[in-house]
Short mmCIF file of N, CA and C in Angstrom, two decimals:
data_model
loop_
_atom_site.label_atom_id
_atom_site.label_comp_id
_atom_site.label_asym_id
_atom_site.label_seq_id
_atom_site.Cartn_x
_atom_site.Cartn_y
_atom_site.Cartn_z
N MET A 15 -2.78 -33.07 8.73
CA MET A 15 -3.69 -32.39 7.82
C MET A 15 -4.26 -31.14 8.46
N LEU A 16 -4.64 -31.23 9.72
CA LEU A 16 -5.21 -30.09 10.42
C LEU A 16 -4.20 -28.94 10.53
N ASN A 17 -2.93 -29.28 10.81
CA ASN A 17 -1.90 -28.26 10.91
C ASN A 17 -1.71 -27.54 9.58
N THR A 18 -1.78 -28.26 8.48
CA THR A 18 -1.67 -27.66 7.16
C THR A 18 -2.83 -26.71 6.90
N LEU A 19 -4.01 -27.14 7.26
CA LEU A 19 -5.19 -26.29 7.09
C LEU A 19 -5.08 -25.05 7.97
N GLN A 20 -4.66 -25.23 9.21
CA GLN A 20 -4.49 -24.09 10.11
C GLN A 20 -3.45 -23.11 9.58
N LEU A 21 -2.37 -23.63 9.03
CA LEU A 21 -1.32 -22.79 8.46
C LEU A 21 -1.87 -21.97 7.28
N ARG A 22 -2.62 -22.61 6.41
CA ARG A 22 -3.20 -21.91 5.26
C ARG A 22 -4.16 -20.81 5.71
N ILE A 23 -4.98 -21.13 6.68
CA ILE A 23 -5.92 -20.13 7.20
C ILE A 23 -5.16 -18.96 7.82
N SER A 24 -4.14 -19.26 8.59
CA SER A 24 -3.33 -18.23 9.23
C SER A 24 -2.64 -17.34 8.19
N GLN A 25 -2.07 -17.95 7.17
CA GLN A 25 -1.42 -17.19 6.10
C GLN A 25 -2.42 -16.29 5.39
N HIS A 26 -3.57 -16.83 5.10
CA HIS A 26 -4.61 -16.06 4.41
C HIS A 26 -5.06 -14.88 5.28
N GLN A 27 -5.22 -15.12 6.57
CA GLN A 27 -5.64 -14.04 7.48
C GLN A 27 -4.58 -12.95 7.57
N ARG A 28 -3.31 -13.35 7.64
CA ARG A 28 -2.23 -12.36 7.72
C ARG A 28 -2.15 -11.53 6.45
N LEU A 29 -2.25 -12.18 5.29
CA LEU A 29 -2.20 -11.44 4.03
C LEU A 29 -3.43 -10.54 3.86
N SER A 30 -4.58 -11.00 4.32
CA SER A 30 -5.79 -10.17 4.27
C SER A 30 -5.63 -8.93 5.15
N ALA A 31 -5.07 -9.12 6.32
CA ALA A 31 -4.82 -7.98 7.22
C ALA A 31 -3.82 -7.02 6.61
N LEU A 32 -2.79 -7.56 5.99
CA LEU A 32 -1.79 -6.72 5.32
C LEU A 32 -2.43 -5.93 4.18
N ARG A 33 -3.29 -6.56 3.44
CA ARG A 33 -4.01 -5.88 2.35
C ARG A 33 -4.83 -4.72 2.90
N ARG A 34 -5.56 -4.96 3.97
CA ARG A 34 -6.37 -3.90 4.58
C ARG A 34 -5.51 -2.73 5.04
N LYS A 35 -4.37 -3.03 5.65
CA LYS A 35 -3.47 -1.98 6.12
C LYS A 35 -2.88 -1.20 4.95
N LEU A 36 -2.53 -1.91 3.88
CA LEU A 36 -2.00 -1.22 2.69
C LEU A 36 -3.05 -0.33 2.03
N LEU A 37 -4.29 -0.80 2.01
CA LEU A 37 -5.37 0.03 1.46
C LEU A 37 -5.55 1.29 2.29
N ARG A 38 -5.47 1.17 3.59
CA ARG A 38 -5.58 2.35 4.47
C ARG A 38 -4.43 3.32 4.21
N LEU A 39 -3.22 2.79 4.07
CA LEU A 39 -2.06 3.62 3.76
C LEU A 39 -2.25 4.30 2.40
N HIS A 40 -2.71 3.55 1.42
CA HIS A 40 -2.94 4.10 0.09
C HIS A 40 -3.95 5.24 0.15
N LYS A 41 -5.02 5.05 0.92
CA LYS A 41 -6.03 6.10 1.06
C LYS A 41 -5.44 7.36 1.69
N CYS A 42 -4.63 7.19 2.72
CA CYS A 42 -3.98 8.34 3.37
C CYS A 42 -3.07 9.08 2.39
N LEU A 43 -2.31 8.33 1.62
CA LEU A 43 -1.42 8.95 0.64
C LEU A 43 -2.22 9.65 -0.46
N LEU A 44 -3.29 9.02 -0.90
CA LEU A 44 -4.15 9.62 -1.91
C LEU A 44 -4.80 10.91 -1.39
N ASP A 45 -5.29 10.87 -0.17
CA ASP A 45 -5.88 12.07 0.44
C ASP A 45 -4.84 13.19 0.54
N ASN A 46 -3.64 12.83 0.94
CA ASN A 46 -2.56 13.81 1.07
C ASN A 46 -2.24 14.43 -0.30
N GLU A 47 -2.16 13.60 -1.31
CA GLU A 47 -1.85 14.09 -2.66
C GLU A 47 -3.00 14.93 -3.20
N ARG A 48 -4.22 14.55 -2.87
CA ARG A 48 -5.38 15.31 -3.31
C ARG A 48 -5.34 16.73 -2.72
N VAL A 49 -5.04 16.84 -1.45
CA VAL A 49 -4.96 18.15 -0.80
C VAL A 49 -3.91 19.01 -1.50
N THR A 50 -2.77 18.43 -1.78
CA THR A 50 -1.70 19.15 -2.47
C THR A 50 -2.16 19.63 -3.84
N TYR A 51 -2.82 18.74 -4.56
CA TYR A 51 -3.34 19.08 -5.89
C TYR A 51 -4.38 20.20 -5.80
N GLU A 52 -5.30 20.08 -4.86
CA GLU A 52 -6.39 21.06 -4.75
C GLU A 52 -5.90 22.42 -4.27
N GLN A 53 -4.82 22.47 -3.54
CA GLN A 53 -4.27 23.75 -3.10
C GLN A 53 -3.82 24.60 -4.29
N VAL A 54 -3.40 23.94 -5.34
CA VAL A 54 -2.91 24.64 -6.53
C VAL A 54 -4.02 24.81 -7.57
N ARG A 55 -4.82 23.79 -7.77
CA ARG A 55 -5.76 23.78 -8.90
C ARG A 55 -7.24 23.87 -8.52
N GLY A 56 -7.55 23.89 -7.24
CA GLY A 56 -8.94 23.96 -6.82
C GLY A 56 -9.53 22.59 -6.56
N GLN A 57 -10.69 22.61 -5.94
CA GLN A 57 -11.36 21.38 -5.51
C GLN A 57 -11.77 20.52 -6.70
N VAL A 58 -11.69 19.20 -6.52
CA VAL A 58 -12.10 18.25 -7.56
C VAL A 58 -13.16 17.31 -6.99
N SER A 59 -14.03 16.83 -7.86
CA SER A 59 -15.04 15.86 -7.46
C SER A 59 -14.40 14.47 -7.37
N LYS A 60 -15.17 13.51 -6.83
CA LYS A 60 -14.67 12.13 -6.75
C LYS A 60 -14.37 11.56 -8.13
N GLY A 61 -15.25 11.86 -9.10
CA GLY A 61 -15.03 11.39 -10.47
C GLY A 61 -13.79 11.99 -11.09
N GLU A 62 -13.59 13.28 -10.86
CA GLU A 62 -12.39 13.94 -11.37
C GLU A 62 -11.14 13.37 -10.69
N LEU A 63 -11.26 13.09 -9.39
CA LEU A 63 -10.12 12.52 -8.67
C LEU A 63 -9.74 11.16 -9.25
N LEU A 64 -10.74 10.35 -9.54
CA LEU A 64 -10.46 9.04 -10.14
C LEU A 64 -9.69 9.20 -11.44
N GLN A 65 -10.11 10.13 -12.27
CA GLN A 65 -9.40 10.36 -13.54
C GLN A 65 -7.98 10.86 -13.30
N LEU A 66 -7.82 11.71 -12.30
CA LEU A 66 -6.48 12.20 -11.97
C LEU A 66 -5.59 11.06 -11.49
N VAL A 67 -6.13 10.22 -10.64
CA VAL A 67 -5.34 9.10 -10.12
C VAL A 67 -4.88 8.19 -11.25
N ILE A 68 -5.75 7.99 -12.22
CA ILE A 68 -5.41 7.10 -13.34
C ILE A 68 -4.44 7.76 -14.32
N HIS A 69 -4.63 9.06 -14.58
CA HIS A 69 -3.93 9.67 -15.72
C HIS A 69 -2.94 10.78 -15.38
N HIS A 70 -3.06 11.44 -14.24
CA HIS A 70 -2.23 12.61 -13.97
C HIS A 70 -0.89 12.20 -13.37
N THR A 71 0.16 12.85 -13.83
CA THR A 71 1.51 12.50 -13.38
C THR A 71 1.72 12.73 -11.88
N GLN A 72 1.00 13.69 -11.30
CA GLN A 72 1.16 13.96 -9.87
C GLN A 72 0.77 12.76 -9.01
N PHE A 73 -0.12 11.92 -9.53
CA PHE A 73 -0.61 10.77 -8.77
C PHE A 73 0.05 9.46 -9.22
N ALA A 74 0.87 9.52 -10.25
CA ALA A 74 1.44 8.30 -10.85
C ALA A 74 2.29 7.51 -9.86
N TRP A 75 2.93 8.18 -8.94
CA TRP A 75 3.80 7.47 -8.01
C TRP A 75 3.03 6.48 -7.13
N LEU A 76 1.73 6.71 -6.95
CA LEU A 76 0.91 5.82 -6.13
C LEU A 76 0.58 4.50 -6.83
N HIS A 77 0.80 4.44 -8.13
CA HIS A 77 0.47 3.22 -8.88
C HIS A 77 1.26 2.02 -8.37
N GLN A 78 2.49 2.22 -7.95
CA GLN A 78 3.29 1.10 -7.46
C GLN A 78 2.63 0.45 -6.23
N LEU A 79 2.09 1.27 -5.35
CA LEU A 79 1.41 0.73 -4.18
C LEU A 79 0.13 0.02 -4.58
N SER A 80 -0.59 0.61 -5.53
CA SER A 80 -1.81 -0.03 -6.05
C SER A 80 -1.50 -1.41 -6.63
N GLU A 81 -0.39 -1.49 -7.34
CA GLU A 81 0.00 -2.76 -7.96
C GLU A 81 0.29 -3.83 -6.91
N LEU A 82 0.89 -3.43 -5.79
CA LEU A 82 1.14 -4.41 -4.73
C LEU A 82 -0.16 -4.91 -4.11
N VAL A 83 -1.14 -4.02 -3.99
CA VAL A 83 -2.45 -4.45 -3.47
C VAL A 83 -3.08 -5.46 -4.44
N VAL A 84 -2.96 -5.19 -5.73
CA VAL A 84 -3.48 -6.12 -6.73
C VAL A 84 -2.77 -7.47 -6.64
N GLN A 85 -1.46 -7.45 -6.44
CA GLN A 85 -0.72 -8.71 -6.28
C GLN A 85 -1.19 -9.48 -5.06
N LEU A 86 -1.46 -8.76 -3.98
CA LEU A 86 -2.01 -9.43 -2.79
C LEU A 86 -3.37 -10.04 -3.09
N ASP A 87 -4.21 -9.29 -3.80
CA ASP A 87 -5.53 -9.82 -4.20
C ASP A 87 -5.38 -11.11 -4.99
N GLU A 88 -4.46 -11.11 -5.92
CA GLU A 88 -4.25 -12.30 -6.75
C GLU A 88 -3.78 -13.48 -5.91
N LEU A 89 -2.88 -13.23 -4.96
CA LEU A 89 -2.43 -14.31 -4.08
C LEU A 89 -3.58 -14.86 -3.25
N LEU A 90 -4.39 -13.95 -2.72
CA LEU A 90 -5.49 -14.36 -1.85
C LEU A 90 -6.59 -15.11 -2.60
N GLN A 91 -6.74 -14.82 -3.89
CA GLN A 91 -7.81 -15.44 -4.67
C GLN A 91 -7.34 -16.60 -5.54
N ALA A 92 -6.05 -16.91 -5.47
CA ALA A 92 -5.51 -17.98 -6.29
C ALA A 92 -6.10 -19.33 -5.90
N ASP A 93 -6.24 -20.20 -6.87
CA ASP A 93 -6.75 -21.55 -6.61
C ASP A 93 -5.74 -22.41 -5.87
N GLU A 94 -4.45 -22.20 -6.15
CA GLU A 94 -3.42 -23.00 -5.49
C GLU A 94 -3.09 -22.40 -4.12
N PRO A 95 -2.61 -23.23 -3.22
CA PRO A 95 -2.28 -22.77 -1.86
C PRO A 95 -1.14 -21.74 -1.89
N LEU A 96 -1.14 -20.87 -0.90
CA LEU A 96 -0.06 -19.90 -0.76
C LEU A 96 1.24 -20.64 -0.45
N THR A 97 2.32 -20.15 -1.02
CA THR A 97 3.62 -20.74 -0.71
C THR A 97 4.42 -19.75 0.14
N ALA A 98 5.33 -20.29 0.91
CA ALA A 98 6.20 -19.45 1.73
C ALA A 98 7.00 -18.50 0.85
N GLU A 99 7.40 -18.97 -0.33
CA GLU A 99 8.18 -18.15 -1.25
C GLU A 99 7.36 -16.96 -1.77
N ALA A 100 6.11 -17.20 -2.10
CA ALA A 100 5.25 -16.13 -2.60
C ALA A 100 4.99 -15.09 -1.52
N ILE A 101 4.77 -15.56 -0.30
CA ILE A 101 4.54 -14.64 0.81
C ILE A 101 5.80 -13.83 1.08
N ALA A 102 6.95 -14.48 1.10
CA ALA A 102 8.21 -13.77 1.33
C ALA A 102 8.47 -12.74 0.24
N ALA A 103 8.18 -13.10 -1.01
CA ALA A 103 8.42 -12.19 -2.12
C ALA A 103 7.56 -10.93 -2.02
N ILE A 104 6.27 -11.10 -1.73
CA ILE A 104 5.38 -9.93 -1.66
C ILE A 104 5.72 -9.07 -0.45
N THR A 105 6.05 -9.69 0.68
CA THR A 105 6.39 -8.88 1.85
C THR A 105 7.71 -8.13 1.64
N THR A 106 8.65 -8.74 0.97
CA THR A 106 9.90 -8.05 0.64
C THR A 106 9.63 -6.88 -0.29
N ASP A 107 8.77 -7.09 -1.29
CA ASP A 107 8.43 -6.00 -2.22
C ASP A 107 7.77 -4.84 -1.48
N ILE A 108 6.91 -5.16 -0.53
CA ILE A 108 6.23 -4.12 0.25
C ILE A 108 7.24 -3.37 1.12
N GLN A 109 8.08 -4.11 1.81
CA GLN A 109 9.09 -3.47 2.66
C GLN A 109 10.01 -2.58 1.84
N THR A 110 10.40 -3.05 0.68
CA THR A 110 11.29 -2.27 -0.18
C THR A 110 10.61 -0.99 -0.65
N LEU A 111 9.37 -1.12 -1.11
CA LEU A 111 8.66 0.06 -1.60
C LEU A 111 8.42 1.07 -0.49
N LEU A 112 8.09 0.60 0.70
CA LEU A 112 7.73 1.51 1.79
C LEU A 112 8.94 1.95 2.62
N THR A 113 10.07 2.07 1.96
CA THR A 113 11.27 2.60 2.60
C THR A 113 11.46 4.03 2.13
N PRO A 114 11.13 5.00 2.99
CA PRO A 114 11.27 6.40 2.57
C PRO A 114 12.74 6.77 2.41
N ASP A 115 13.01 7.63 1.44
CA ASP A 115 14.39 8.04 1.17
C ASP A 115 14.33 9.35 0.40
N GLN A 116 14.82 10.41 1.01
CA GLN A 116 14.75 11.71 0.35
C GLN A 116 15.64 11.81 -0.87
N PHE A 117 16.51 10.83 -1.10
CA PHE A 117 17.38 10.82 -2.27
C PHE A 117 17.15 9.58 -3.14
N GLY A 118 16.07 8.85 -2.89
CA GLY A 118 15.83 7.58 -3.59
C GLY A 118 14.98 7.74 -4.83
N SER A 119 14.22 6.70 -5.12
CA SER A 119 13.33 6.68 -6.28
C SER A 119 12.24 7.73 -6.11
N ASP A 120 11.48 7.97 -7.17
CA ASP A 120 10.38 8.93 -7.12
C ASP A 120 9.42 8.57 -6.00
N PHE A 121 9.07 7.28 -5.91
CA PHE A 121 8.16 6.85 -4.84
C PHE A 121 8.77 7.13 -3.47
N ALA A 122 10.03 6.75 -3.29
CA ALA A 122 10.68 6.90 -1.98
C ALA A 122 10.74 8.36 -1.54
N VAL A 123 11.01 9.25 -2.48
CA VAL A 123 11.09 10.69 -2.16
C VAL A 123 9.70 11.22 -1.79
N LYS A 124 8.70 10.90 -2.59
CA LYS A 124 7.35 11.40 -2.32
C LYS A 124 6.77 10.76 -1.06
N TYR A 125 7.13 9.51 -0.83
CA TYR A 125 6.68 8.83 0.38
C TYR A 125 7.31 9.48 1.61
N ASP A 126 8.58 9.79 1.52
CA ASP A 126 9.27 10.47 2.61
C ASP A 126 8.62 11.81 2.90
N THR A 127 8.29 12.56 1.87
CA THR A 127 7.63 13.86 2.03
C THR A 127 6.26 13.69 2.71
N ALA A 128 5.49 12.71 2.25
CA ALA A 128 4.16 12.47 2.84
C ALA A 128 4.28 12.11 4.32
N LEU A 129 5.28 11.33 4.67
CA LEU A 129 5.49 10.96 6.07
C LEU A 129 5.84 12.20 6.91
N GLN A 130 6.57 13.13 6.31
CA GLN A 130 6.94 14.35 7.02
C GLN A 130 5.76 15.30 7.20
N GLN A 131 4.80 15.24 6.27
CA GLN A 131 3.70 16.20 6.25
C GLN A 131 2.44 15.74 6.98
N ASN A 132 2.21 14.44 7.04
CA ASN A 132 0.89 14.00 7.44
C ASN A 132 0.96 12.90 8.51
N PRO A 133 0.49 13.20 9.72
CA PRO A 133 0.53 12.18 10.78
C PRO A 133 -0.31 10.95 10.48
N ASP A 134 -1.37 11.10 9.68
CA ASP A 134 -2.18 9.93 9.30
C ASP A 134 -1.35 8.94 8.48
N VAL A 135 -0.48 9.46 7.63
CA VAL A 135 0.41 8.60 6.84
C VAL A 135 1.38 7.88 7.77
N VAL A 136 1.89 8.59 8.76
CA VAL A 136 2.82 7.98 9.72
C VAL A 136 2.14 6.81 10.45
N ILE A 137 0.93 7.04 10.89
CA ILE A 137 0.20 5.99 11.63
C ILE A 137 -0.09 4.79 10.72
N ALA A 138 -0.53 5.06 9.50
CA ALA A 138 -0.82 3.97 8.56
C ALA A 138 0.46 3.20 8.22
N HIS A 139 1.56 3.92 8.06
CA HIS A 139 2.85 3.28 7.79
C HIS A 139 3.25 2.39 8.97
N ALA A 140 3.08 2.89 10.18
CA ALA A 140 3.43 2.12 11.37
C ALA A 140 2.59 0.85 11.47
N ASP A 141 1.32 0.95 11.10
CA ASP A 141 0.45 -0.23 11.13
C ASP A 141 0.94 -1.32 10.16
N VAL A 142 1.35 -0.90 8.97
CA VAL A 142 1.88 -1.86 7.99
C VAL A 142 3.19 -2.43 8.49
N ALA A 143 4.06 -1.56 8.97
CA ALA A 143 5.38 -2.01 9.46
C ALA A 143 5.24 -2.99 10.61
N LYS A 144 4.31 -2.73 11.51
CA LYS A 144 4.09 -3.62 12.65
C LYS A 144 3.66 -5.00 12.18
N LEU A 145 2.80 -5.04 11.21
CA LEU A 145 2.32 -6.31 10.66
C LEU A 145 3.47 -7.06 9.97
N LEU A 146 4.27 -6.34 9.21
CA LEU A 146 5.40 -6.97 8.52
C LEU A 146 6.43 -7.48 9.52
N LEU A 147 6.66 -6.72 10.57
CA LEU A 147 7.60 -7.14 11.59
C LEU A 147 7.12 -8.41 12.30
N ALA A 148 5.83 -8.46 12.59
CA ALA A 148 5.25 -9.64 13.23
C ALA A 148 5.40 -10.87 12.33
N ASP A 149 5.28 -10.67 11.02
CA ASP A 149 5.43 -11.79 10.08
C ASP A 149 6.85 -12.30 10.03
N ASN A 150 7.82 -11.43 10.31
CA ASN A 150 9.23 -11.83 10.25
C ASN A 150 9.70 -12.52 11.52
N GLN A 151 8.87 -12.53 12.54
CA GLN A 151 9.30 -13.14 13.80
C GLN A 151 8.81 -14.55 13.94
#
């Protein structure tokens, strides 16, 4: 019984850490996209930025990452225990999404560009990758 409880706590801690790292990556990507937007259209307030993130096509590619954070939240707050299958599925989805590719999906292309432009994005990406790699070992 104790081993099962320890396993659940460990899984919850790992997913919580992954969530925090993904939020940091999301913030870096959002900041990067904001700078790009403001270079063309001028400075925006926090309220305007929120509206842009929700509605503007330039920020739409970030929605996929937001959705993965929401999925992690749902897993972490679920009444039923985490399953190995659910953890494997979400980590695979994260690894797949965070694969930069200059010829891939819209997200992959923009993610690749952000990695080329911003060292903060590179560091945040490495933090997520390190956590995912540790989970696979």
